[in-house]
PDB file of C-alpha atoms in Angstrom:
ATOM      1  CA  UNK A   1     -37.959  17.937  38.714  1.00 40.00           C
ATOM      2  CA  UNK A   2     -33.769  16.994  38.835  1.00 44.00           C
ATOM      3  CA  UNK A   3     -34.974  13.978  36.521  1.00 47.00           C
ATOM      4  CA  UNK A   4     -33.052  15.290  33.565  1.00 52.00           C
ATOM      5  CA  UNK A   5     -29.880  16.919  34.633  1.00 50.00           C
ATOM      6  CA  UNK A   6     -29.441  13.029  36.540  1.00 55.00           C
ATOM      7  CA  UNK A   7     -29.993  10.921  33.216  1.00 53.00           C
ATOM      8  CA  UNK A   8     -27.655  13.710  31.677  1.00 53.00           C
ATOM      9  CA  UNK A   9     -25.142  12.805  34.769  1.00 55.00           C
ATOM     10  CA  UNK A  10     -25.457   8.958  33.718  1.00 50.00           C
ATOM     11  CA  UNK A  11     -25.112   8.714  30.958  1.00 53.00           C
ATOM     12  CA  UNK A  12     -22.038  11.121  30.109  1.00 50.00           C
ATOM     13  CA  UNK A  13     -19.170   8.277  31.297  1.00 48.00           C
ATOM     14  CA  UNK A  14     -21.400   5.715  28.865  1.00 48.00           C
ATOM     15  CA  UNK A  15     -21.348   8.282  26.260  1.00 49.00           C
ATOM     16  CA  UNK A  16     -17.342   9.101  26.993  1.00 47.00           C
ATOM     17  CA  UNK A  17     -16.311   5.412  27.421  1.00 46.00           C
ATOM     18  CA  UNK A  18     -17.889   5.012  24.049  1.00 49.00           C
ATOM     19  CA  UNK A  19     -16.437   7.691  22.198  1.00 47.00           C
ATOM     20  CA  UNK A  20     -12.864   6.543  24.329  1.00 46.00           C
ATOM     21  CA  UNK A  21     -11.108   3.247  23.071  1.00 47.00           C
ATOM     22  CA  UNK A  22     -12.113   4.070  19.502  1.00 50.00           C
ATOM     23  CA  UNK A  23      -9.820   7.647  19.515  1.00 51.00           C
ATOM     24  CA  UNK A  24      -7.272   5.741  21.806  1.00 62.00           C
ATOM     25  CA  UNK A  25      -4.732   3.918  20.130  1.00 79.00           C
ATOM     26  CA  UNK A  26      -5.128   0.554  20.237  1.00 93.00           C
ATOM     27  CA  UNK A  27      -2.746  -3.333  21.180  1.00 96.00           C
ATOM     28  CA  UNK A  28      -3.348  -6.580  19.600  1.00 97.00           C
ATOM     29  CA  UNK A  29      -4.786  -7.510  22.792  1.00 96.00           C
ATOM     30  CA  UNK A  30      -8.575  -5.452  21.757  1.00 97.00           C
ATOM     31  CA  UNK A  31      -8.824  -7.077  18.636  1.00 97.00           C
ATOM     32  CA  UNK A  32      -7.895 -10.289  20.416  1.00 97.00           C
ATOM     33  CA  UNK A  33     -11.240  -9.963  23.095  1.00 97.00           C
ATOM     34  CA  UNK A  34     -12.824  -8.395  20.116  1.00 97.00           C
ATOM     35  CA  UNK A  35     -12.888 -11.248  17.500  1.00 97.00           C
ATOM     36  CA  UNK A  36     -13.435 -13.342  20.916  1.00 97.00           C
ATOM     37  CA  UNK A  37     -16.142 -12.156  20.997  1.00 97.00           C
ATOM     38  CA  UNK A  38     -17.133 -12.479  17.408  1.00 97.00           C
ATOM     39  CA  UNK A  39     -16.498 -15.875  17.551  1.00 97.00           C
ATOM     40  CA  UNK A  40     -17.750 -17.032  20.839  1.00 96.00           C
ATOM     41  CA  UNK A  41     -21.790 -15.069  19.461  1.00 96.00           C
ATOM     42  CA  UNK A  42     -21.152 -16.992  15.807  1.00 95.00           C
ATOM     43  CA  UNK A  43     -20.116 -20.997  17.205  1.00 93.00           C
ATOM     44  CA  UNK A  44     -21.123 -21.940  21.018  1.00 91.00           C
ATOM     45  CA  UNK A  45     -19.098 -24.281  20.166  1.00 93.00           C
ATOM     46  CA  UNK A  46     -16.164 -21.985  20.147  1.00 95.00           C
ATOM     47  CA  UNK A  47     -13.050 -23.142  22.569  1.00 94.00           C
ATOM     48  CA  UNK A  48     -10.589 -20.344  21.902  1.00 96.00           C
ATOM     49  CA  UNK A  49      -7.609 -19.266  19.801  1.00 98.00           C
ATOM     50  CA  UNK A  50      -5.041 -21.915  18.842  1.00 98.00           C
ATOM     51  CA  UNK A  51      -1.476 -20.495  17.970  1.00 98.00           C
ATOM     52  CA  UNK A  52      -1.445 -23.758  15.909  1.00 98.00           C
ATOM     53  CA  UNK A  53      -3.654 -23.885  13.140  1.00 98.00           C
ATOM     54  CA  UNK A  54      -3.385 -19.717  13.026  1.00 98.00           C
ATOM     55  CA  UNK A  55      -0.035 -21.174  12.028  1.00 98.00           C
ATOM     56  CA  UNK A  56      -1.285 -23.783   9.269  1.00 98.00           C
ATOM     57  CA  UNK A  57      -4.072 -20.683   7.723  1.00 98.00           C
ATOM     58  CA  UNK A  58      -1.492 -18.261   7.619  1.00 98.00           C
ATOM     59  CA  UNK A  59       1.033 -21.515   5.421  1.00 98.00           C
ATOM     60  CA  UNK A  60      -1.226 -22.412   3.312  1.00 97.00           C
ATOM     61  CA  UNK A  61      -3.156 -21.762   0.090  1.00 96.00           C
ATOM     62  CA  UNK A  62      -6.925 -21.941   0.091  1.00 95.00           C
ATOM     63  CA  UNK A  63      -8.003 -22.485  -3.498  1.00 89.00           C
ATOM     64  CA  UNK A  64      -6.751 -18.771  -4.930  1.00 90.00           C
ATOM     65  CA  UNK A  65      -2.940 -18.463  -6.003  1.00 92.00           C
ATOM     66  CA  UNK A  66      -1.855 -16.204  -2.719  1.00 96.00           C
ATOM     67  CA  UNK A  67      -1.123 -17.503   1.009  1.00 98.00           C
ATOM     68  CA  UNK A  68      -0.490 -14.466   3.322  1.00 98.00           C
ATOM     69  CA  UNK A  69       2.565 -16.079   3.338  1.00 98.00           C
ATOM     70  CA  UNK A  70       3.284 -15.068  -0.426  1.00 97.00           C
ATOM     71  CA  UNK A  71       3.586 -11.529   1.006  1.00 97.00           C
ATOM     72  CA  UNK A  72       3.925 -11.337   4.440  1.00 98.00           C
ATOM     73  CA  UNK A  73       7.260 -14.200   4.108  1.00 97.00           C
ATOM     74  CA  UNK A  74       6.983 -17.488   6.097  1.00 96.00           C
ATOM     75  CA  UNK A  75       8.481 -16.217   9.448  1.00 97.00           C
ATOM     76  CA  UNK A  76       6.698 -12.834   9.711  1.00 98.00           C
ATOM     77  CA  UNK A  77       9.303 -10.831  12.128  1.00 98.00           C
ATOM     78  CA  UNK A  78      10.584 -10.065   8.695  1.00 97.00           C
ATOM     79  CA  UNK A  79       9.780  -8.008   6.376  1.00 97.00           C
ATOM     80  CA  UNK A  80       7.986  -9.081   3.461  1.00 97.00           C
ATOM     81  CA  UNK A  81       7.582  -8.440  -0.203  1.00 94.00           C
ATOM     82  CA  UNK A  82       4.256  -8.118  -2.578  1.00 95.00           C
ATOM     83  CA  UNK A  83       3.919 -10.938  -4.813  1.00 94.00           C
ATOM     84  CA  UNK A  84       2.799  -8.978  -7.625  1.00 93.00           C
ATOM     85  CA  UNK A  85       4.794  -6.033  -7.347  1.00 92.00           C
ATOM     86  CA  UNK A  86       7.902  -6.574  -4.962  1.00 90.00           C
ATOM     87  CA  UNK A  87       7.696  -3.338  -3.133  1.00 92.00           C
ATOM     88  CA  UNK A  88       8.909  -4.314   0.258  1.00 93.00           C
ATOM     89  CA  UNK A  89       6.132  -4.871   3.846  1.00 97.00           C
ATOM     90  CA  UNK A  90       7.406  -4.008   7.126  1.00 97.00           C
ATOM     91  CA  UNK A  91       7.436  -6.928   8.934  1.00 98.00           C
ATOM     92  CA  UNK A  92       3.271  -7.861   9.838  1.00 98.00           C
ATOM     93  CA  UNK A  93       4.578  -9.604  14.180  1.00 98.00           C
ATOM     94  CA  UNK A  94       3.684  -6.905  16.658  1.00 98.00           C
ATOM     95  CA  UNK A  95       6.646  -7.858  18.177  1.00 98.00           C
ATOM     96  CA  UNK A  96       8.931  -6.476  14.720  1.00 98.00           C
ATOM     97  CA  UNK A  97       6.569  -4.019  14.140  1.00 97.00           C
ATOM     98  CA  UNK A  98       4.671  -1.582  16.781  1.00 96.00           C
ATOM     99  CA  UNK A  99       2.500   0.240  14.306  1.00 96.00           C
ATOM    100  CA  UNK A 100       0.776  -4.097  14.098  1.00 98.00           C
ATOM    101  CA  UNK A 101      -3.024  -4.569  15.038  1.00 98.00           C
ATOM    102  CA  UNK A 102      -3.087   0.057  16.547  1.00 97.00           C
ATOM    103  CA  UNK A 103      -5.313   1.139  14.010  1.00 96.00           C
ATOM    104  CA  UNK A 104      -9.324  -0.778  13.381  1.00 96.00           C
ATOM    105  CA  UNK A 105      -9.297   0.797  10.268  1.00 94.00           C
ATOM    106  CA  UNK A 106      -5.506  -0.422   8.705  1.00 96.00           C
ATOM    107  CA  UNK A 107      -6.698  -4.064  10.117  1.00 98.00           C
ATOM    108  CA  UNK A 108     -10.679  -4.746   9.670  1.00 97.00           C
ATOM    109  CA  UNK A 109      -9.301  -3.181   5.930  1.00 97.00           C
ATOM    110  CA  UNK A 110      -6.874  -5.467   4.698  1.00 98.00           C
ATOM    111  CA  UNK A 111      -8.493  -7.592   6.308  1.00 98.00           C
ATOM    112  CA  UNK A 112     -10.719  -7.556   4.195  1.00 97.00           C
ATOM    113  CA  UNK A 113      -8.387  -6.611   1.084  1.00 98.00           C
ATOM    114  CA  UNK A 114      -5.793  -9.919   1.581  1.00 98.00           C
ATOM    115  CA  UNK A 115      -8.964 -12.548   2.989  1.00 98.00           C
ATOM    116  CA  UNK A 116     -11.126 -11.605  -0.643  1.00 97.00           C
ATOM    117  CA  UNK A 117      -7.696 -12.338  -2.270  1.00 97.00           C
ATOM    118  CA  UNK A 118      -6.100 -15.232  -0.376  1.00 97.00           C
ATOM    119  CA  UNK A 119      -9.903 -17.259   1.166  1.00 97.00           C
ATOM    120  CA  UNK A 120     -12.155 -15.331  -2.064  1.00 96.00           C
ATOM    121  CA  UNK A 121     -14.170 -14.176   1.041  1.00 96.00           C
ATOM    122  CA  UNK A 122     -14.123 -12.518   4.205  1.00 97.00           C
ATOM    123  CA  UNK A 123     -12.178 -14.679   6.727  1.00 98.00           C
ATOM    124  CA  UNK A 124     -14.139 -15.607  10.193  1.00 97.00           C
ATOM    125  CA  UNK A 125     -13.710 -14.060  13.619  1.00 98.00           C
ATOM    126  CA  UNK A 126     -11.965 -17.302  14.998  1.00 98.00           C
ATOM    127  CA  UNK A 127      -9.418 -17.146  11.476  1.00 98.00           C
ATOM    128  CA  UNK A 128      -8.999 -13.604  12.272  1.00 98.00           C
ATOM    129  CA  UNK A 129      -7.873 -14.412  15.695  1.00 98.00           C
ATOM    130  CA  UNK A 130      -6.577 -17.355  15.164  1.00 98.00           C
ATOM    131  CA  UNK A 131      -3.495 -15.684  12.957  1.00 98.00           C
ATOM    132  CA  UNK A 132      -3.600 -12.528  15.402  1.00 98.00           C
ATOM    133  CA  UNK A 133      -2.460 -15.543  18.514  1.00 98.00           C
ATOM    134  CA  UNK A 134      -0.165 -17.299  15.850  1.00 98.00           C
ATOM    135  CA  UNK A 135       1.783 -14.042  14.932  1.00 98.00           C
ATOM    136  CA  UNK A 136       1.301 -12.882  19.081  1.00 98.00           C
ATOM    137  CA  UNK A 137       3.795 -16.097  20.148  1.00 98.00           C
ATOM    138  CA  UNK A 138       6.440 -15.127  17.257  1.00 98.00           C
ATOM    139  CA  UNK A 139       9.912 -12.905  18.907  1.00 94.00           C
ATOM    140  CA  UNK A 140      12.208 -11.152  17.644  1.00 86.00           C
TER     141      UNK A 140
ATOM    142  CA  UNK B   1      48.054  23.940  -7.858  1.00 42.00           C
ATOM    143  CA  UNK B   2      45.430  26.742  -6.855  1.00 48.00           C
ATOM    144  CA  UNK B   3      44.747  26.895  -9.815  1.00 51.00           C
ATOM    145  CA  UNK B   4      43.495  23.405 -10.956  1.00 53.00           C
ATOM    146  CA  UNK B   5      41.769  23.450  -7.302  1.00 51.00           C
ATOM    147  CA  UNK B   6      39.370  26.741  -8.372  1.00 48.00           C
ATOM    148  CA  UNK B   7      38.812  24.877 -12.076  1.00 49.00           C
ATOM    149  CA  UNK B   8      37.866  22.139  -9.863  1.00 49.00           C
ATOM    150  CA  UNK B   9      35.993  23.490  -8.448  1.00 49.00           C
ATOM    151  CA  UNK B  10      33.904  25.299 -10.585  1.00 46.00           C
ATOM    152  CA  UNK B  11      33.839  22.587 -12.731  1.00 45.00           C
ATOM    153  CA  UNK B  12      32.280  20.819  -9.892  1.00 44.00           C
ATOM    154  CA  UNK B  13      29.566  24.179  -9.263  1.00 43.00           C
ATOM    155  CA  UNK B  14      28.493  23.760 -12.565  1.00 44.00           C
ATOM    156  CA  UNK B  15      28.026  19.814 -12.104  1.00 41.00           C
ATOM    157  CA  UNK B  16      25.845  20.047  -9.220  1.00 41.00           C
ATOM    158  CA  UNK B  17      24.073  23.079 -10.743  1.00 40.00           C
ATOM    159  CA  UNK B  18      22.867  20.363 -13.614  1.00 38.00           C
ATOM    160  CA  UNK B  19      22.026  17.639 -11.703  1.00 35.00           C
ATOM    161  CA  UNK B  20      19.822  19.688 -10.132  1.00 35.00           C
ATOM    162  CA  UNK B  21      18.245  20.492 -13.139  1.00 34.00           C
ATOM    163  CA  UNK B  22      17.925  17.129 -14.236  1.00 36.00           C
ATOM    164  CA  UNK B  23      16.345  16.382 -11.453  1.00 35.00           C
ATOM    165  CA  UNK B  24      13.914  18.695 -11.855  1.00 52.00           C
ATOM    166  CA  UNK B  25      11.805  17.925 -14.500  1.00 74.00           C
ATOM    167  CA  UNK B  26      11.633  14.492 -14.086  1.00 89.00           C
ATOM    168  CA  UNK B  27       9.954  15.108 -10.196  1.00 94.00           C
ATOM    169  CA  UNK B  28       6.407  15.356  -9.221  1.00 96.00           C
ATOM    170  CA  UNK B  29       3.639  16.356  -6.734  1.00 95.00           C
ATOM    171  CA  UNK B  30       2.485  13.427  -5.809  1.00 95.00           C
ATOM    172  CA  UNK B  31      -0.530  15.619  -3.815  1.00 90.00           C
ATOM    173  CA  UNK B  32      -1.384  14.506  -0.280  1.00 91.00           C
ATOM    174  CA  UNK B  33      -0.638  12.288   2.777  1.00 94.00           C
ATOM    175  CA  UNK B  34      -3.951  10.279   1.882  1.00 95.00           C
ATOM    176  CA  UNK B  35      -2.910   9.288  -1.682  1.00 97.00           C
ATOM    177  CA  UNK B  36       1.171   8.880  -0.932  1.00 96.00           C
ATOM    178  CA  UNK B  37      -0.858   6.107   1.938  1.00 95.00           C
ATOM    179  CA  UNK B  38      -3.308   4.065   0.658  1.00 97.00           C
ATOM    180  CA  UNK B  39      -2.505   4.458  -3.261  1.00 98.00           C
ATOM    181  CA  UNK B  40       1.200   3.920  -2.003  1.00 97.00           C
ATOM    182  CA  UNK B  41       1.046   0.707   0.039  1.00 96.00           C
ATOM    183  CA  UNK B  42       1.235  -2.260  -2.472  1.00 97.00           C
ATOM    184  CA  UNK B  43       3.122  -0.707  -5.300  1.00 96.00           C
ATOM    185  CA  UNK B  44       4.976   2.946  -5.514  1.00 96.00           C
ATOM    186  CA  UNK B  45       1.984   6.059  -5.554  1.00 97.00           C
ATOM    187  CA  UNK B  46       2.096   6.855  -9.296  1.00 97.00           C
ATOM    188  CA  UNK B  47       2.334  10.626  -9.919  1.00 97.00           C
ATOM    189  CA  UNK B  48      -0.908  11.773 -11.079  1.00 97.00           C
ATOM    190  CA  UNK B  49       0.712  13.794 -14.151  1.00 96.00           C
ATOM    191  CA  UNK B  50       1.013   9.830 -15.758  1.00 96.00           C
ATOM    192  CA  UNK B  51      -2.687   9.661 -16.904  1.00 96.00           C
ATOM    193  CA  UNK B  52      -5.224  11.501 -17.909  1.00 96.00           C
ATOM    194  CA  UNK B  53      -9.119  12.078 -15.563  1.00 96.00           C
ATOM    195  CA  UNK B  54     -11.143   9.585 -17.420  1.00 95.00           C
ATOM    196  CA  UNK B  55      -8.211   6.962 -16.409  1.00 96.00           C
ATOM    197  CA  UNK B  56      -8.342   7.484 -12.760  1.00 97.00           C
ATOM    198  CA  UNK B  57     -12.290   8.402 -12.625  1.00 97.00           C
ATOM    199  CA  UNK B  58     -11.924   4.190 -13.853  1.00 96.00           C
ATOM    200  CA  UNK B  59      -9.525   2.990 -11.808  1.00 97.00           C
ATOM    201  CA  UNK B  60     -11.186   4.518  -9.081  1.00 98.00           C
ATOM    202  CA  UNK B  61     -14.605   2.912  -9.707  1.00 97.00           C
ATOM    203  CA  UNK B  62     -12.817   0.091  -9.740  1.00 97.00           C
ATOM    204  CA  UNK B  63     -10.653  -0.346  -6.993  1.00 98.00           C
ATOM    205  CA  UNK B  64     -12.754  -3.846  -5.327  1.00 96.00           C
ATOM    206  CA  UNK B  65     -10.483  -5.695  -8.683  1.00 96.00           C
ATOM    207  CA  UNK B  66      -7.207  -4.134  -9.159  1.00 97.00           C
ATOM    208  CA  UNK B  67      -5.016  -5.970 -11.444  1.00 96.00           C
ATOM    209  CA  UNK B  68      -6.081  -9.008  -9.782  1.00 94.00           C
ATOM    210  CA  UNK B  69      -6.210  -7.729  -6.771  1.00 96.00           C
ATOM    211  CA  UNK B  70      -9.130  -5.865  -3.874  1.00 97.00           C
ATOM    212  CA  UNK B  71      -7.450  -2.229  -3.073  1.00 98.00           C
ATOM    213  CA  UNK B  72     -11.262  -1.261  -2.093  1.00 97.00           C
ATOM    214  CA  UNK B  73     -11.876   2.248   0.218  1.00 97.00           C
ATOM    215  CA  UNK B  74     -14.811   3.536   1.709  1.00 94.00           C
ATOM    216  CA  UNK B  75     -16.699   5.478  -1.066  1.00 95.00           C
ATOM    217  CA  UNK B  76     -15.767   8.948   0.933  1.00 95.00           C
ATOM    218  CA  UNK B  77     -12.073   7.776   0.648  1.00 94.00           C
ATOM    219  CA  UNK B  78     -12.227   7.048  -2.534  1.00 97.00           C
ATOM    220  CA  UNK B  79     -13.831   9.613  -3.444  1.00 97.00           C
ATOM    221  CA  UNK B  80     -11.331  12.716  -1.998  1.00 97.00           C
ATOM    222  CA  UNK B  81      -8.589  10.918  -3.282  1.00 98.00           C
ATOM    223  CA  UNK B  82      -9.874  11.808  -6.887  1.00 98.00           C
ATOM    224  CA  UNK B  83     -10.436  14.647  -6.901  1.00 97.00           C
ATOM    225  CA  UNK B  84      -6.984  15.100  -5.859  1.00 97.00           C
ATOM    226  CA  UNK B  85      -5.807  12.505  -9.256  1.00 97.00           C
ATOM    227  CA  UNK B  86      -8.359  14.965 -11.733  1.00 97.00           C
ATOM    228  CA  UNK B  87      -6.684  17.996  -9.924  1.00 96.00           C
ATOM    229  CA  UNK B  88      -3.803  16.795 -11.341  1.00 95.00           C
ATOM    230  CA  UNK B  89      -4.344  14.893 -13.922  1.00 96.00           C
ATOM    231  CA  UNK B  90      -2.689  14.694 -18.039  1.00 93.00           C
ATOM    232  CA  UNK B  91      -5.038  17.136 -20.122  1.00 89.00           C
ATOM    233  CA  UNK B  92      -3.876  15.468 -22.681  1.00 84.00           C
ATOM    234  CA  UNK B  93      -6.523  12.421 -23.772  1.00 78.00           C
ATOM    235  CA  UNK B  94      -4.824   9.325 -24.146  1.00 77.00           C
ATOM    236  CA  UNK B  95      -6.454   7.365 -27.651  1.00 72.00           C
ATOM    237  CA  UNK B  96      -8.064   3.999 -25.328  1.00 69.00           C
ATOM    238  CA  UNK B  97      -7.794   0.847 -26.167  1.00 67.00           C
ATOM    239  CA  UNK B  98     -10.817  -0.696 -27.085  1.00 73.00           C
ATOM    240  CA  UNK B  99     -13.012   2.428 -26.057  1.00 73.00           C
ATOM    241  CA  UNK B 100     -12.460   1.786 -22.222  1.00 84.00           C
ATOM    242  CA  UNK B 101      -9.853   4.629 -21.092  1.00 92.00           C
ATOM    243  CA  UNK B 102      -6.154   3.423 -20.936  1.00 93.00           C
ATOM    244  CA  UNK B 103      -5.825   2.091 -16.789  1.00 95.00           C
ATOM    245  CA  UNK B 104      -2.120   1.402 -17.098  1.00 95.00           C
ATOM    246  CA  UNK B 105       1.057   4.314 -17.198  1.00 96.00           C
ATOM    247  CA  UNK B 106       3.031   2.088 -18.272  1.00 94.00           C
ATOM    248  CA  UNK B 107       0.772   0.818 -21.725  1.00 92.00           C
ATOM    249  CA  UNK B 108       0.460   4.869 -22.564  1.00 93.00           C
ATOM    250  CA  UNK B 109       1.986   6.231 -25.448  1.00 92.00           C
ATOM    251  CA  UNK B 110       3.751   7.902 -23.681  1.00 93.00           C
ATOM    252  CA  UNK B 111       5.169   5.783 -21.544  1.00 95.00           C
ATOM    253  CA  UNK B 112       6.129   3.584 -24.072  1.00 93.00           C
ATOM    254  CA  UNK B 113       8.010   5.925 -26.014  1.00 94.00           C
ATOM    255  CA  UNK B 114       9.951   7.325 -23.245  1.00 94.00           C
ATOM    256  CA  UNK B 115      11.466   4.405 -22.240  1.00 95.00           C
ATOM    257  CA  UNK B 116      12.167   3.099 -25.289  1.00 94.00           C
ATOM    258  CA  UNK B 117      15.601   2.386 -24.985  1.00 93.00           C
ATOM    259  CA  UNK B 118      15.237   0.123 -21.834  1.00 92.00           C
ATOM    260  CA  UNK B 119      15.965  -3.444 -23.025  1.00 89.00           C
ATOM    261  CA  UNK B 120      13.046  -5.802 -23.167  1.00 87.00           C
ATOM    262  CA  UNK B 121      15.372  -8.535 -21.618  1.00 88.00           C
ATOM    263  CA  UNK B 122      14.849  -6.162 -18.411  1.00 89.00           C
ATOM    264  CA  UNK B 123      11.499  -6.128 -18.527  1.00 88.00           C
ATOM    265  CA  UNK B 124      10.867  -9.534 -17.507  1.00 83.00           C
ATOM    266  CA  UNK B 125      13.840  -9.579 -15.989  1.00 83.00           C
ATOM    267  CA  UNK B 126      13.640 -10.502 -11.941  1.00 83.00           C
ATOM    268  CA  UNK B 127      14.947  -7.502 -11.217  1.00 83.00           C
ATOM    269  CA  UNK B 128      12.385  -5.697 -12.481  1.00 85.00           C
ATOM    270  CA  UNK B 129       9.285  -7.522 -12.247  1.00 81.00           C
ATOM    271  CA  UNK B 130       7.061  -6.437 -15.421  1.00 83.00           C
ATOM    272  CA  UNK B 131       7.042  -2.543 -16.012  1.00 87.00           C
ATOM    273  CA  UNK B 132       5.073  -0.823 -13.135  1.00 90.00           C
ATOM    274  CA  UNK B 133       7.552  -1.251 -10.434  1.00 92.00           C
ATOM    275  CA  UNK B 134       8.771   1.997 -11.576  1.00 95.00           C
ATOM    276  CA  UNK B 135      11.220   1.694  -8.107  1.00 94.00           C
ATOM    277  CA  UNK B 136      13.334  -1.226  -9.867  1.00 93.00           C
ATOM    278  CA  UNK B 137      15.301   2.034 -11.562  1.00 95.00           C
ATOM    279  CA  UNK B 138      13.666   5.018 -10.031  1.00 96.00           C
ATOM    280  CA  UNK B 139      15.765   4.570  -7.095  1.00 95.00           C
ATOM    281  CA  UNK B 140      13.382   7.820  -6.041  1.00 96.00           C
ATOM    282  CA  UNK B 141      10.032   6.797  -7.520  1.00 96.00           C
ATOM    283  CA  UNK B 142       8.450   6.597  -4.348  1.00 94.00           C
ATOM    284  CA  UNK B 143       9.044  10.371  -3.514  1.00 95.00           C
ATOM    285  CA  UNK B 144       8.153  11.224  -7.071  1.00 96.00           C
ATOM    286  CA  UNK B 145      11.137  11.081  -8.385  1.00 96.00           C
ATOM    287  CA  UNK B 146      12.254  10.556 -11.932  1.00 96.00           C
ATOM    288  CA  UNK B 147      14.891  12.669 -13.073  1.00 94.00           C
ATOM    289  CA  UNK B 148      18.181  10.788 -14.420  1.00 92.00           C
ATOM    290  CA  UNK B 149      20.379  11.670 -10.919  1.00 92.00           C
ATOM    291  CA  UNK B 150      19.052   8.749  -8.831  1.00 94.00           C
ATOM    292  CA  UNK B 151      18.072   6.139 -12.010  1.00 95.00           C
ATOM    293  CA  UNK B 152      19.932   3.597 -11.391  1.00 94.00           C
ATOM    294  CA  UNK B 153      19.023   0.346 -14.270  1.00 91.00           C
ATOM    295  CA  UNK B 154      19.712  -2.985 -12.200  1.00 88.00           C
ATOM    296  CA  UNK B 155      21.506  -5.499 -14.469  1.00 78.00           C
TER     297      UNK B 155
END
């Protein structure tokens, strides 16, 4: 007879747990954890992210005209400039710009667009994690 | 002496009033924050009034192939932005080059006419890098202000 309410009470924290993480502002470490999870699931041999690999990825071209640095500069604690329009872009490194890696919607939208422009494909979780690991080593 | 000061003061007032009137002439309502944020990330958010609805429709339909960049948006958000653009779009249709609607403000007859006195070397030079970079000359383009008071040509 009391089975239903009990289940409801058990489910309540679960439901809250699902809502709260999307509602609060996120931190760069949340993204790192998420990319890590996906990278592990995709590749059993995954050995963690590398800031060095991330830096190389960020500064190289991958077949198309642009690298990430073309718009975000070689020094991502400094402001960048859009390669076509010249519009100023705030620094990409979280140490220099607190708004970076604080919204999943923003981060996903821009990875999707920019990876498409630079690599003509989506970035893998490993590539995203490497880039973020690199950005997190930078100090203002 | 006193008289001079008064004349100067009145002159200044008249100048300020005129200045404000001129600025008003070139001022556009850019619409809501979603449009300003989403369409103002890579370039200034352009005034919706400067293209007809057919042009905005085609632009919003092809965002993932947007002048060589991927500017893709989620469909609901693109639809909301398009509604705002169409509501303020230019009423007079633009003669279409080769069938499709014109996709660049800078290729409309209005734009060419309004800018026919800008020297060609300026458009191409490193300070401007193309006519689409309104803010290189219209220093407050980001706020929709294209009035003469905020116009300053780079050298």
